[in-house]
Short mmCIF file of C-alpha atoms and ligand atoms in Angstrom, two decimals:
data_model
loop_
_atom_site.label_atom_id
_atom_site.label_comp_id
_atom_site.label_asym_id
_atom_site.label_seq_id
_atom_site.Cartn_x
_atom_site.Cartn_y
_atom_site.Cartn_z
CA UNK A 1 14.07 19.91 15.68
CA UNK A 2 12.67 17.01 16.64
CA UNK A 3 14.28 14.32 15.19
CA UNK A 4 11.67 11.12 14.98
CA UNK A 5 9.55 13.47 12.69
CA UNK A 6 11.96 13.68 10.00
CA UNK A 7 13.25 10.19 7.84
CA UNK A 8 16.69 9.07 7.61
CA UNK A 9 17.58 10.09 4.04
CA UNK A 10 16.00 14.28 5.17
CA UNK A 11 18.67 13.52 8.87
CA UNK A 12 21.60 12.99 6.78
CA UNK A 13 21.00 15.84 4.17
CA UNK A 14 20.24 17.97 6.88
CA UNK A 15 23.13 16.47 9.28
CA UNK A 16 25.64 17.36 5.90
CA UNK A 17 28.23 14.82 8.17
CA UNK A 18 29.59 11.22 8.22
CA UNK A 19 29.69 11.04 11.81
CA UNK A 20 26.11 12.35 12.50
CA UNK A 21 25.09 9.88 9.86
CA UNK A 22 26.41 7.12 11.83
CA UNK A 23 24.92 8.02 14.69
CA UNK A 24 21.73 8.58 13.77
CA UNK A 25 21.63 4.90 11.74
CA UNK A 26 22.36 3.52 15.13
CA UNK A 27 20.22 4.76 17.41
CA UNK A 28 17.43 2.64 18.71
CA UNK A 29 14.80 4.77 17.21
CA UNK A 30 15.50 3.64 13.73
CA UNK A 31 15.27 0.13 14.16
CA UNK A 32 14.80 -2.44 11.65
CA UNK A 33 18.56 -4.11 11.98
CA UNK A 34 20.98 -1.34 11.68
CA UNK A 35 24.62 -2.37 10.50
CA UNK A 36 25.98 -5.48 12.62
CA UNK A 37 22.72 -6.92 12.39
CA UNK A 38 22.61 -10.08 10.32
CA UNK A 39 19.81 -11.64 8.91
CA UNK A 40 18.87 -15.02 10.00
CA UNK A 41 16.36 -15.97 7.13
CA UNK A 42 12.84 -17.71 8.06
CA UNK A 43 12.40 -21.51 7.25
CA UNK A 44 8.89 -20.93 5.85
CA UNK A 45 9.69 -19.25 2.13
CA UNK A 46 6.70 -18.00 -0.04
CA UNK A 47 6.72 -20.12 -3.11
CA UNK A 48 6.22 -17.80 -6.41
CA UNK A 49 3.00 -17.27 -7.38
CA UNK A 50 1.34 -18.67 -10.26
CA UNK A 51 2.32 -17.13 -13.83
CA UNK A 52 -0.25 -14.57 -14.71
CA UNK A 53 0.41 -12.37 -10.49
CA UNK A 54 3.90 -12.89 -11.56
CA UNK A 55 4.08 -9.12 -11.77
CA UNK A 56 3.06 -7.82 -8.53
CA UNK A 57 5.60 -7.09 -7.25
CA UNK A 58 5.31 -8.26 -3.95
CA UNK A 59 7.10 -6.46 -0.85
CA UNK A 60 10.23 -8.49 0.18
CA UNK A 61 9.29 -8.06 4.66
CA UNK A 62 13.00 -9.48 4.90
CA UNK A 63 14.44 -7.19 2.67
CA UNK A 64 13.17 -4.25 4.86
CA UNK A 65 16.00 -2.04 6.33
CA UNK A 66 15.25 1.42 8.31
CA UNK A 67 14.68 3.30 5.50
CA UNK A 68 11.64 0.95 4.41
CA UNK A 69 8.85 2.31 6.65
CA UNK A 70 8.04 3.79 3.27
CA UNK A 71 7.86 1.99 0.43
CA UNK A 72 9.75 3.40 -2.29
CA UNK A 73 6.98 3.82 -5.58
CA UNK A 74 9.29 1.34 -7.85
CA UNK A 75 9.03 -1.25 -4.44
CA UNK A 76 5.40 -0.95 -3.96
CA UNK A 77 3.20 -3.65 -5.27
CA UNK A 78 0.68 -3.63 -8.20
CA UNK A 79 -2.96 -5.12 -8.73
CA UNK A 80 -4.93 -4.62 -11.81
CA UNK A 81 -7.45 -7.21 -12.49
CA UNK A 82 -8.24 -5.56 -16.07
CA UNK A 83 -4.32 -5.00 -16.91
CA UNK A 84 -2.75 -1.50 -17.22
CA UNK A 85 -5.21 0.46 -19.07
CA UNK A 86 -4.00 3.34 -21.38
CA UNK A 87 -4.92 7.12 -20.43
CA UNK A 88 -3.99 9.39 -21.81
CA UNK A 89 -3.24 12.30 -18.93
CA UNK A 90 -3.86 15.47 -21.42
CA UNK A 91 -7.48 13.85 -22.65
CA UNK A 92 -8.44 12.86 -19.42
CA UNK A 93 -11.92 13.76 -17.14
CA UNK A 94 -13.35 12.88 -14.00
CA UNK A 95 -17.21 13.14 -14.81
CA UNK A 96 -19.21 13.27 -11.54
CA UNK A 97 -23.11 12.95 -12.40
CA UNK A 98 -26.15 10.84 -11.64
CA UNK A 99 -28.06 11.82 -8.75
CA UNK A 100 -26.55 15.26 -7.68
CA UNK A 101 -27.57 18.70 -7.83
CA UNK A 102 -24.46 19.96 -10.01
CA UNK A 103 -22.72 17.43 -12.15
CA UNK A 104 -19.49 18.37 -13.62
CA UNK A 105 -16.18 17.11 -14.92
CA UNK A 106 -12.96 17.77 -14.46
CA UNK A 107 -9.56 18.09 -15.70
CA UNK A 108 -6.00 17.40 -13.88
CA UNK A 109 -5.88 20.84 -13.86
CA UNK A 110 -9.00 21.35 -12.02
CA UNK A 111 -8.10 18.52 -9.17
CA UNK A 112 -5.02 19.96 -8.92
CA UNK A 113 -6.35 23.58 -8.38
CA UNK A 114 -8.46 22.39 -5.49
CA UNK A 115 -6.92 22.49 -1.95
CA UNK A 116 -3.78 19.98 -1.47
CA UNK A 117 -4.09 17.31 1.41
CA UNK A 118 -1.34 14.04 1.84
CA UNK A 119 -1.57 11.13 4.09
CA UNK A 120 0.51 8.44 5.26
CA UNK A 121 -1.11 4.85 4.06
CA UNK A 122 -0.91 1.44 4.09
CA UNK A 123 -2.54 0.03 1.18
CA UNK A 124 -2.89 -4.00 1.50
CA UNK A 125 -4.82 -6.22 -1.02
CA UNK A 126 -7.40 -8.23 0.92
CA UNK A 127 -5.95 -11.24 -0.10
CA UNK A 128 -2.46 -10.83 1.32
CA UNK A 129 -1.71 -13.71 3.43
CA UNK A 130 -4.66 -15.39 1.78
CA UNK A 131 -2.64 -17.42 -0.34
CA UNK A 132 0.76 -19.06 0.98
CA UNK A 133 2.28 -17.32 -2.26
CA UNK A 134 0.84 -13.65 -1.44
CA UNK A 135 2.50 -12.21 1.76
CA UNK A 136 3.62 -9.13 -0.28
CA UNK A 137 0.61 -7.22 -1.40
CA UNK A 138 0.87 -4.07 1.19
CA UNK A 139 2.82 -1.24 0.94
CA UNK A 140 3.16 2.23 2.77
CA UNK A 141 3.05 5.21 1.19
CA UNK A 142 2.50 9.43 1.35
CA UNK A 143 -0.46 9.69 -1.05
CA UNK A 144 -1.21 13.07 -1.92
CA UNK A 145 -4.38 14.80 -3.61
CA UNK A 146 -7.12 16.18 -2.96
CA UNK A 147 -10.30 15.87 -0.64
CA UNK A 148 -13.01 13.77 -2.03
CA UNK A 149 -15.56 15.49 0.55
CA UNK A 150 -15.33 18.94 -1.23
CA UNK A 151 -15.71 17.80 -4.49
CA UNK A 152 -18.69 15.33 -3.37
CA UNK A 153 -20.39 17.96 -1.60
CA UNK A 154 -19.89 20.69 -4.42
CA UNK A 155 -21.84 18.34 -6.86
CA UNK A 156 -24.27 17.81 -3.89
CA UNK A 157 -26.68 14.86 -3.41
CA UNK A 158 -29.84 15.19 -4.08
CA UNK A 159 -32.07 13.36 -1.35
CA UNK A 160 -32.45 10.12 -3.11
CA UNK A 161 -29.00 10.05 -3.65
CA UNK A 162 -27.71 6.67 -1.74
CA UNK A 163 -24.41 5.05 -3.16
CA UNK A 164 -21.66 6.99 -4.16
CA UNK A 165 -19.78 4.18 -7.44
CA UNK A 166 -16.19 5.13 -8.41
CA UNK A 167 -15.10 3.51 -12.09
CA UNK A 168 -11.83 2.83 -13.04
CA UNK A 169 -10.91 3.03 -16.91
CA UNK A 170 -9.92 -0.33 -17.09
CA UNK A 171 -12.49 -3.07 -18.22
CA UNK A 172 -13.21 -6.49 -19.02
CA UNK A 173 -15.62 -9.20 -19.64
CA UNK A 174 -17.75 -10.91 -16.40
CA UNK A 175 -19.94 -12.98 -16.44
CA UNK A 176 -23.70 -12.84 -16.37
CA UNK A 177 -26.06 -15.60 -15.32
CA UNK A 178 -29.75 -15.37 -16.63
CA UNK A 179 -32.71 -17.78 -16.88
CA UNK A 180 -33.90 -17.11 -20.45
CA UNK A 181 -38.03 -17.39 -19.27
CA UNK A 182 -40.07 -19.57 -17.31
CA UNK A 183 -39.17 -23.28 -18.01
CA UNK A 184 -35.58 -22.25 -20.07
CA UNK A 185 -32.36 -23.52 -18.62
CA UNK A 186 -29.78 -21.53 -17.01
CA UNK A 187 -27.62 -19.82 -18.58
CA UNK A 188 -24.65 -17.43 -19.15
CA UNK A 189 -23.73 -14.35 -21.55
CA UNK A 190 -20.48 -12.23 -21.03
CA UNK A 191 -20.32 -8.40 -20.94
CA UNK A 192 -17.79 -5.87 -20.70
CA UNK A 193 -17.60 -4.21 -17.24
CA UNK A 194 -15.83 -1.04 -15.91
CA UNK A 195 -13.95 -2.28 -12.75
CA UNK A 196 -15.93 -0.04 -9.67
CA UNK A 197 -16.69 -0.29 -6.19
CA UNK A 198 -18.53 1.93 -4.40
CA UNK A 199 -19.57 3.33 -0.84
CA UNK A 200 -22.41 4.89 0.98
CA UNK A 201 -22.23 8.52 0.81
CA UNK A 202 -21.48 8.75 4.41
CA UNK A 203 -18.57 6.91 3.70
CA UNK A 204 -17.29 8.58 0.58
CA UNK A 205 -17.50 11.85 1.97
CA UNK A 206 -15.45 10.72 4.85
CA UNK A 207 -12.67 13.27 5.50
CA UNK A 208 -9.86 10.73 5.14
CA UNK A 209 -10.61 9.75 1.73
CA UNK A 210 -8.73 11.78 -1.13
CA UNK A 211 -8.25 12.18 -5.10
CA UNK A 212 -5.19 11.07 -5.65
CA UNK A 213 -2.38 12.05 -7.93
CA UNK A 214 0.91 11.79 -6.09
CA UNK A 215 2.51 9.14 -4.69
CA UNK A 216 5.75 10.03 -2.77
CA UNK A 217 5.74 13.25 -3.70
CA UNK A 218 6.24 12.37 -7.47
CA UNK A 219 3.11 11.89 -10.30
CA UNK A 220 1.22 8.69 -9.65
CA UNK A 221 2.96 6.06 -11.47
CA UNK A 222 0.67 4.31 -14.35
CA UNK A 223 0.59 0.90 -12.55
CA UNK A 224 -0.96 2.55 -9.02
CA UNK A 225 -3.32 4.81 -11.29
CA UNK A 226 -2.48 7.72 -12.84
CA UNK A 227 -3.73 9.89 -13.40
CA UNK A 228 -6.11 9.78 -10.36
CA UNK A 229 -7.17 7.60 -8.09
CA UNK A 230 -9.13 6.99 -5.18
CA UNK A 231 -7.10 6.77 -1.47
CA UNK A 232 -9.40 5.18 1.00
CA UNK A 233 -7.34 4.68 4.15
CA UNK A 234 -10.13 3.15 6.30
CA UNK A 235 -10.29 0.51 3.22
CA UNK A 236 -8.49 -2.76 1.76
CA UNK A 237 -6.97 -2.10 -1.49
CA UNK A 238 -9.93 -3.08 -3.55
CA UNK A 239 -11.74 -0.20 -2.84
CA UNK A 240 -8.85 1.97 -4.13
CA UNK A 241 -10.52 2.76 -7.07
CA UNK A 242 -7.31 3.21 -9.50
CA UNK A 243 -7.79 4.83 -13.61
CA UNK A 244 -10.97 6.98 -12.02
CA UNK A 245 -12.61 8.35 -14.18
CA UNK A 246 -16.44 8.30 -13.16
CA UNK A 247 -18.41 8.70 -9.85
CA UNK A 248 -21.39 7.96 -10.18
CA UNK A 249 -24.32 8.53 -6.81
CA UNK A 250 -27.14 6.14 -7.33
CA UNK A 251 -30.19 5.53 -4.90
CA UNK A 252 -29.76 1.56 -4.51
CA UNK A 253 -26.92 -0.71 -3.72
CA UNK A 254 -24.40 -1.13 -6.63
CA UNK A 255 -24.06 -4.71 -7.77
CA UNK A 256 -21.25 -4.95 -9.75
CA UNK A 257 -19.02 -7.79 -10.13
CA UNK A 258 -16.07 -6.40 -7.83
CA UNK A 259 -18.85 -5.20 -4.77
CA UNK A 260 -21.18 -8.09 -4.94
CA UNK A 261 -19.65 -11.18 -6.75
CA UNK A 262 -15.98 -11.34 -6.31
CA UNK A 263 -15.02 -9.83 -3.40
CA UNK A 264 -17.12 -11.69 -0.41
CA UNK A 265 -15.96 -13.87 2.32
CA UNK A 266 -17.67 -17.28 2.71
CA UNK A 267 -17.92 -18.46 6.04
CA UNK A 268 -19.42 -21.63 7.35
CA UNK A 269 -20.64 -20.27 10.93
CA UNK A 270 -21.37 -22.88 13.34
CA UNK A 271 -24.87 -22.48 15.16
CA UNK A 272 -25.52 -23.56 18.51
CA UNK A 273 -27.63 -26.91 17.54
CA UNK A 274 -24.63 -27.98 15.87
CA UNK A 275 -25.33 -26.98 12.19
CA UNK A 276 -23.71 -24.53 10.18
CA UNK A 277 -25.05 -21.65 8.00
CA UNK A 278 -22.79 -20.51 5.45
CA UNK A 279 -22.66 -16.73 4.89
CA UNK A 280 -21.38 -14.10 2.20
CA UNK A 281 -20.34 -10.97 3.33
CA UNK A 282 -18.63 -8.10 1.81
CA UNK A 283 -14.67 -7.50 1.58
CA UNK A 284 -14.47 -3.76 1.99
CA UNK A 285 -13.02 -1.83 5.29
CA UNK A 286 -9.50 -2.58 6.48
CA UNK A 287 -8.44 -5.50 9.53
CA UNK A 288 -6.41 -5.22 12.13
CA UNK A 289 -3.31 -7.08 11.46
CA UNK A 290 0.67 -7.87 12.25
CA UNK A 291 2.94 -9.85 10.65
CA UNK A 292 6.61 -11.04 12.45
CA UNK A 293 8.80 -9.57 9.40
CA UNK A 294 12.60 -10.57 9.91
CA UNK A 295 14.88 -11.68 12.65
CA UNK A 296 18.28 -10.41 13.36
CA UNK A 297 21.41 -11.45 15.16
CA UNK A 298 24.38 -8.82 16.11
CA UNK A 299 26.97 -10.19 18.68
CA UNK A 300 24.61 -13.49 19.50
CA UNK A 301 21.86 -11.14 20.16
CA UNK A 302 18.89 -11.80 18.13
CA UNK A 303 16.00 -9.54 17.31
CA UNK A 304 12.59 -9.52 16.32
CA UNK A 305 11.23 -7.16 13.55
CA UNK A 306 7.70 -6.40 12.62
CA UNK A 307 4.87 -4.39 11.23
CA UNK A 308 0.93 -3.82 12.93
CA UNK A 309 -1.00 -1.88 10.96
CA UNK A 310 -5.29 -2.21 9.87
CA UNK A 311 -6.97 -0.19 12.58
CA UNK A 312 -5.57 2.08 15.53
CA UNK A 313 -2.75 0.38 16.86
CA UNK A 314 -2.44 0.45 20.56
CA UNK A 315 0.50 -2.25 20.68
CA UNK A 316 1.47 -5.50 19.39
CA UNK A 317 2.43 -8.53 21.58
CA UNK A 318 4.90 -11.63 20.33
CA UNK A 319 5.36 -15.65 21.63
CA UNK A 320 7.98 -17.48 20.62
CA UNK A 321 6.68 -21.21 20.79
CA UNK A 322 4.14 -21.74 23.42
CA UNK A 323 5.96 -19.19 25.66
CA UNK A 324 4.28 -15.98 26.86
CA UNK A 325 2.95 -13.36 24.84
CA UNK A 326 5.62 -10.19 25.41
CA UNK A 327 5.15 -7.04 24.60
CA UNK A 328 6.58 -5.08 21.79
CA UNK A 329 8.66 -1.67 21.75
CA UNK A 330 6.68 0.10 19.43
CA UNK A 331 9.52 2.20 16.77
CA UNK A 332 7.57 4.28 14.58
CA UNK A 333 4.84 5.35 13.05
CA UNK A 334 2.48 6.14 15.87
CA UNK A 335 1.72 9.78 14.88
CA UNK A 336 0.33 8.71 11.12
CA UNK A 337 -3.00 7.25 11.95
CA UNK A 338 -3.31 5.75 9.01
CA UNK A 339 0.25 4.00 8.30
CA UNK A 340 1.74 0.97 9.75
CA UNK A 341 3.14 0.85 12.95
CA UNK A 342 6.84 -0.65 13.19
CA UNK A 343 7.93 -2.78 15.85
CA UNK A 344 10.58 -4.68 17.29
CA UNK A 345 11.08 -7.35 20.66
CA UNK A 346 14.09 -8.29 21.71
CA UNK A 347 15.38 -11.98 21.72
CA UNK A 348 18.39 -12.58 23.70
CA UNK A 349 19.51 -16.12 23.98
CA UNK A 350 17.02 -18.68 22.25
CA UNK A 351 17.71 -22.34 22.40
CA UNK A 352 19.13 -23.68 19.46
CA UNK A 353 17.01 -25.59 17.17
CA UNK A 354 13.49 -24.44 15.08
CA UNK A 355 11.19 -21.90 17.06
CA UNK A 356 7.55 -20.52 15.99
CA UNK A 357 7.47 -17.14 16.16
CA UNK A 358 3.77 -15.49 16.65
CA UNK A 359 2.91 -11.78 16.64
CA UNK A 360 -0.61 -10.01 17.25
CA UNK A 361 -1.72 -6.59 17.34
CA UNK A 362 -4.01 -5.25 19.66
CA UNK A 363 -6.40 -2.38 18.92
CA UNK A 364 -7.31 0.71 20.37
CA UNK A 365 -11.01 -0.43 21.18
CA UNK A 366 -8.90 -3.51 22.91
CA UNK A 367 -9.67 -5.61 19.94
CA UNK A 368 -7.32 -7.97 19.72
CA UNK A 369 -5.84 -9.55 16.02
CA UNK A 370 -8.24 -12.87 16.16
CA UNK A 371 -5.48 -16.59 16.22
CA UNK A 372 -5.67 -18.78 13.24
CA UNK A 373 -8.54 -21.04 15.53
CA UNK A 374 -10.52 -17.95 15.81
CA UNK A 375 -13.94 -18.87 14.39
CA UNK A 376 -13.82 -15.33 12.25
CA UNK A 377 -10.75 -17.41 10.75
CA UNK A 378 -11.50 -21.33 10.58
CA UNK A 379 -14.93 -20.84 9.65
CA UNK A 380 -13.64 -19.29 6.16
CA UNK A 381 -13.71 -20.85 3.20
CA UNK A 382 -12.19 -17.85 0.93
CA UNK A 383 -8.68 -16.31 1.00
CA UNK A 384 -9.57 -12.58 1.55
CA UNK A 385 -9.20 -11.14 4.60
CA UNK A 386 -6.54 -13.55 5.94
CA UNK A 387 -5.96 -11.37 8.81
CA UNK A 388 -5.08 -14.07 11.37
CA UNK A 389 -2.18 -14.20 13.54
CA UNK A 390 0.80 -15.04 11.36
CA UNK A 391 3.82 -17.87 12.69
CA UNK A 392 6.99 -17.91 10.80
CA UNK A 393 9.46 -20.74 11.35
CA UNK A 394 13.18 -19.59 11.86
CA UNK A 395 15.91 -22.35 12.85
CA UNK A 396 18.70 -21.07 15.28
CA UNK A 397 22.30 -22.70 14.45
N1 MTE B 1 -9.36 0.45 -11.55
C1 MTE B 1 -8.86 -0.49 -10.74
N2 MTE B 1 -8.58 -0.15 -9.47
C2 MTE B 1 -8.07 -1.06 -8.60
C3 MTE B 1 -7.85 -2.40 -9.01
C4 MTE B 1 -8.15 -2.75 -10.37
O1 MTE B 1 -7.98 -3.88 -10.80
N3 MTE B 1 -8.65 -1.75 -11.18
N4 MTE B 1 -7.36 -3.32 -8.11
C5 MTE B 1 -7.60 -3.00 -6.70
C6 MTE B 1 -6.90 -3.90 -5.80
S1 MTE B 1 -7.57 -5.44 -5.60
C7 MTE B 1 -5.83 -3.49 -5.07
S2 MTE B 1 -5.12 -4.50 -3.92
C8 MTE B 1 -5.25 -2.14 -5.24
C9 MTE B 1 -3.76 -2.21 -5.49
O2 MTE B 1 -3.22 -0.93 -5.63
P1 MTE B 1 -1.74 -0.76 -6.20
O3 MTE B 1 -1.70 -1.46 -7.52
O4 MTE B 1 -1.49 0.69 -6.26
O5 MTE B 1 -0.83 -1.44 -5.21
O6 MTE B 1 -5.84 -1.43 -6.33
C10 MTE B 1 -7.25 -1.56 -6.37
N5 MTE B 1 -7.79 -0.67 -7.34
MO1 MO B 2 -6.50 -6.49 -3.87
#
């Protein structure tokens, strides 16, 4: 048996001994500060977000031990713009209709009839990191469901057939700007909206994607969409449709408030002449990003922990200071394309005193996870898709 395939808590069931237990904690491929290890805590502390995201949840990277490279489902964070709507499981339907050949609805007992698929995840909200109070909103997980593809390609497109929209069952009220006729003022109305995103049909029916009901090999929990969601793992977490209950195809763009209003990136791009042009594009496919997550000290040895994760990792690289970038031992995850990567450098003797400590992943298209002075970075003016290189602070006594 090979033993990196299998997780801790499945080793010691399996192992049925103390001793094997021990050894197994210790050895270097579980890193992620095994006992001895002591946390030495990072200067830089989020501050708590304000009031109303008080409920997300947020991962804890310093809490992470070598059992986190999954995210328990009670651990994993939460995002719903509209609230926590109420379905009701036994009532429920997935209608699939506008411009298809064969529109139909289903049941839970339908999705769950159709062939079984899981993957290994990362889910992060686009604005993690965005905000100095939102370093949390990512989380790792075994989704499992079934293919979106099949069911896609069962209703069939018909040729006009352009957009594929997924719509939660949560909704609220956004607002819409009008000019009332030629001459009248500007002005504004509210109306209820579905939360939905959608993709092209190319990209909906790519094979990754799945309809989701498990997470962690229990139900869906209500606050990460039950009874079905969408799990797009080449995607940010907006575009993980949660409460589906419609798909709609259409033959234009859709506009709606979460594709074409809320979720863009300003930048102010510099142009040669020395002006700047300020654009608006879309938030939608995942970046590729690492974070530095904890340090550790055993026997005046210290050790640095991290994640990389956002695109095909090929390997991660870490500076302490203005020092030389070094390169990672990379502990798990490589075989789950989808999932974070875990990784760890070691530290022997630093200098007393504070130290900066800088990681950045590299892809496997050699892309490499743009610095804060990056003009991809600087020239932003929103807080999604804050996937610059991330410095924490850590003072060593
Ligand atoms: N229906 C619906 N789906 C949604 C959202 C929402 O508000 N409503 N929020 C999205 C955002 S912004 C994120 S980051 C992820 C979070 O998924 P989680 O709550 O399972 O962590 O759900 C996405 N799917
Ligand atoms: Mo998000």
């Amino acid at each position: 048996m090979d033993v990196r395939r299998i997780s801790r808590r499945d080793a010691l069931i399996q192992s049925g001994g103390a001793l094997a237990a021990i050894a197994f904690f210790q050895s270097p491929l579980f890193a992620w500060a095994g006992p001895g290890e002591t946390n030495v805590p990072f200067l830089d502390q989020p501050p708590a977000p304000p009031p109303p995201l008080a409920g997300l949840n947020q991962l804890d990277w310093e809490a992470q031990t070598p059992d986190s490279w999954i995210t328990p489902n009670e651990k994993f964070f939460r995002v719903g713009h509209y609230g926590v709507p109420e379905v009701d499981a036994a009532k429920w339907k997935l209608e699939i209709f506008g411009l298809v050949a064969n529109p139909r609805s289903y049941d839970l007992a339908a999705i769950k009839a159709l062939p079984k698929k899981e993957v290994v995840f990362t889910l992060e909200c686009s604005g993690n990191h965005g905000f100095p109070f939102l370093p949390g909103a990512i989380g790792n997980a075994r989704w499992g469901g079934t293919p979106l593809a099949a069911v896609l390609q069962k209703a069939g497109r018909k040729p006009a057939g352009a957009e594929v929209v997924f719509y939660g069952a949560d909704q609220g009220e956004e607002p819409i700007q009008y000019i009332g006729g030629l001459g009248d003022k500007m002005g504004e109305f509210k109306a209820k909206s579905p939360f939905a995103r959608s993709m092209s049909w190319a990209e909906a029916t790519d094979p990754a994607n799945l309809l989701c009901y498990e997470m962690n090999g229990k139900p869906l929990p209500a606050a990460n969409g039950s009874p079905l969601r969408l799990i797009a793992p080449r995607w940010f977490g907006i575009s993980n449709v949660k409460w589906l209950t419609r798909i709609e195809v259409i033959d234009s763009r859709f506009e709606g408030p979460f594709q074409a209003q809320r979720y863009l990136t300003v930048r102010e791009v510099a142009r040669p002449d020395g002006s700047t042009v300020w654009t608006r594009t879309a938030v939608g496919k995942s970046l590729l990003k690492s974070v530095p997550a904890k340090v550790t000290v055993q026997d005046g040895k210290y050790r640095i922990y991290g994640a990389a994760w956002g695109a095909p990792i090929a390997r991660v690289e870490v500076k302490v200071d203005d020092g030389p970038w070094k390169p990672a031992v990379m502990d798990k995850g490589a075989e789950h394309e989808f999932a974070w990567k875990f990784w760890h450098v070691d530290w022997p003797s630093p200098a007393a005193g504070e130290h900066k400590i800088t990681s950045r992943a590299i892809d496997k298209a050699g892309n490499v996870q743009p610095a804060q002075s990056d003009p991809s970075i600087a020239s932003k003016r929103t807080y999604w898709e804050a996937n610059g290189q991330i410095t924490r602070t850590i003072k060593i006594a």
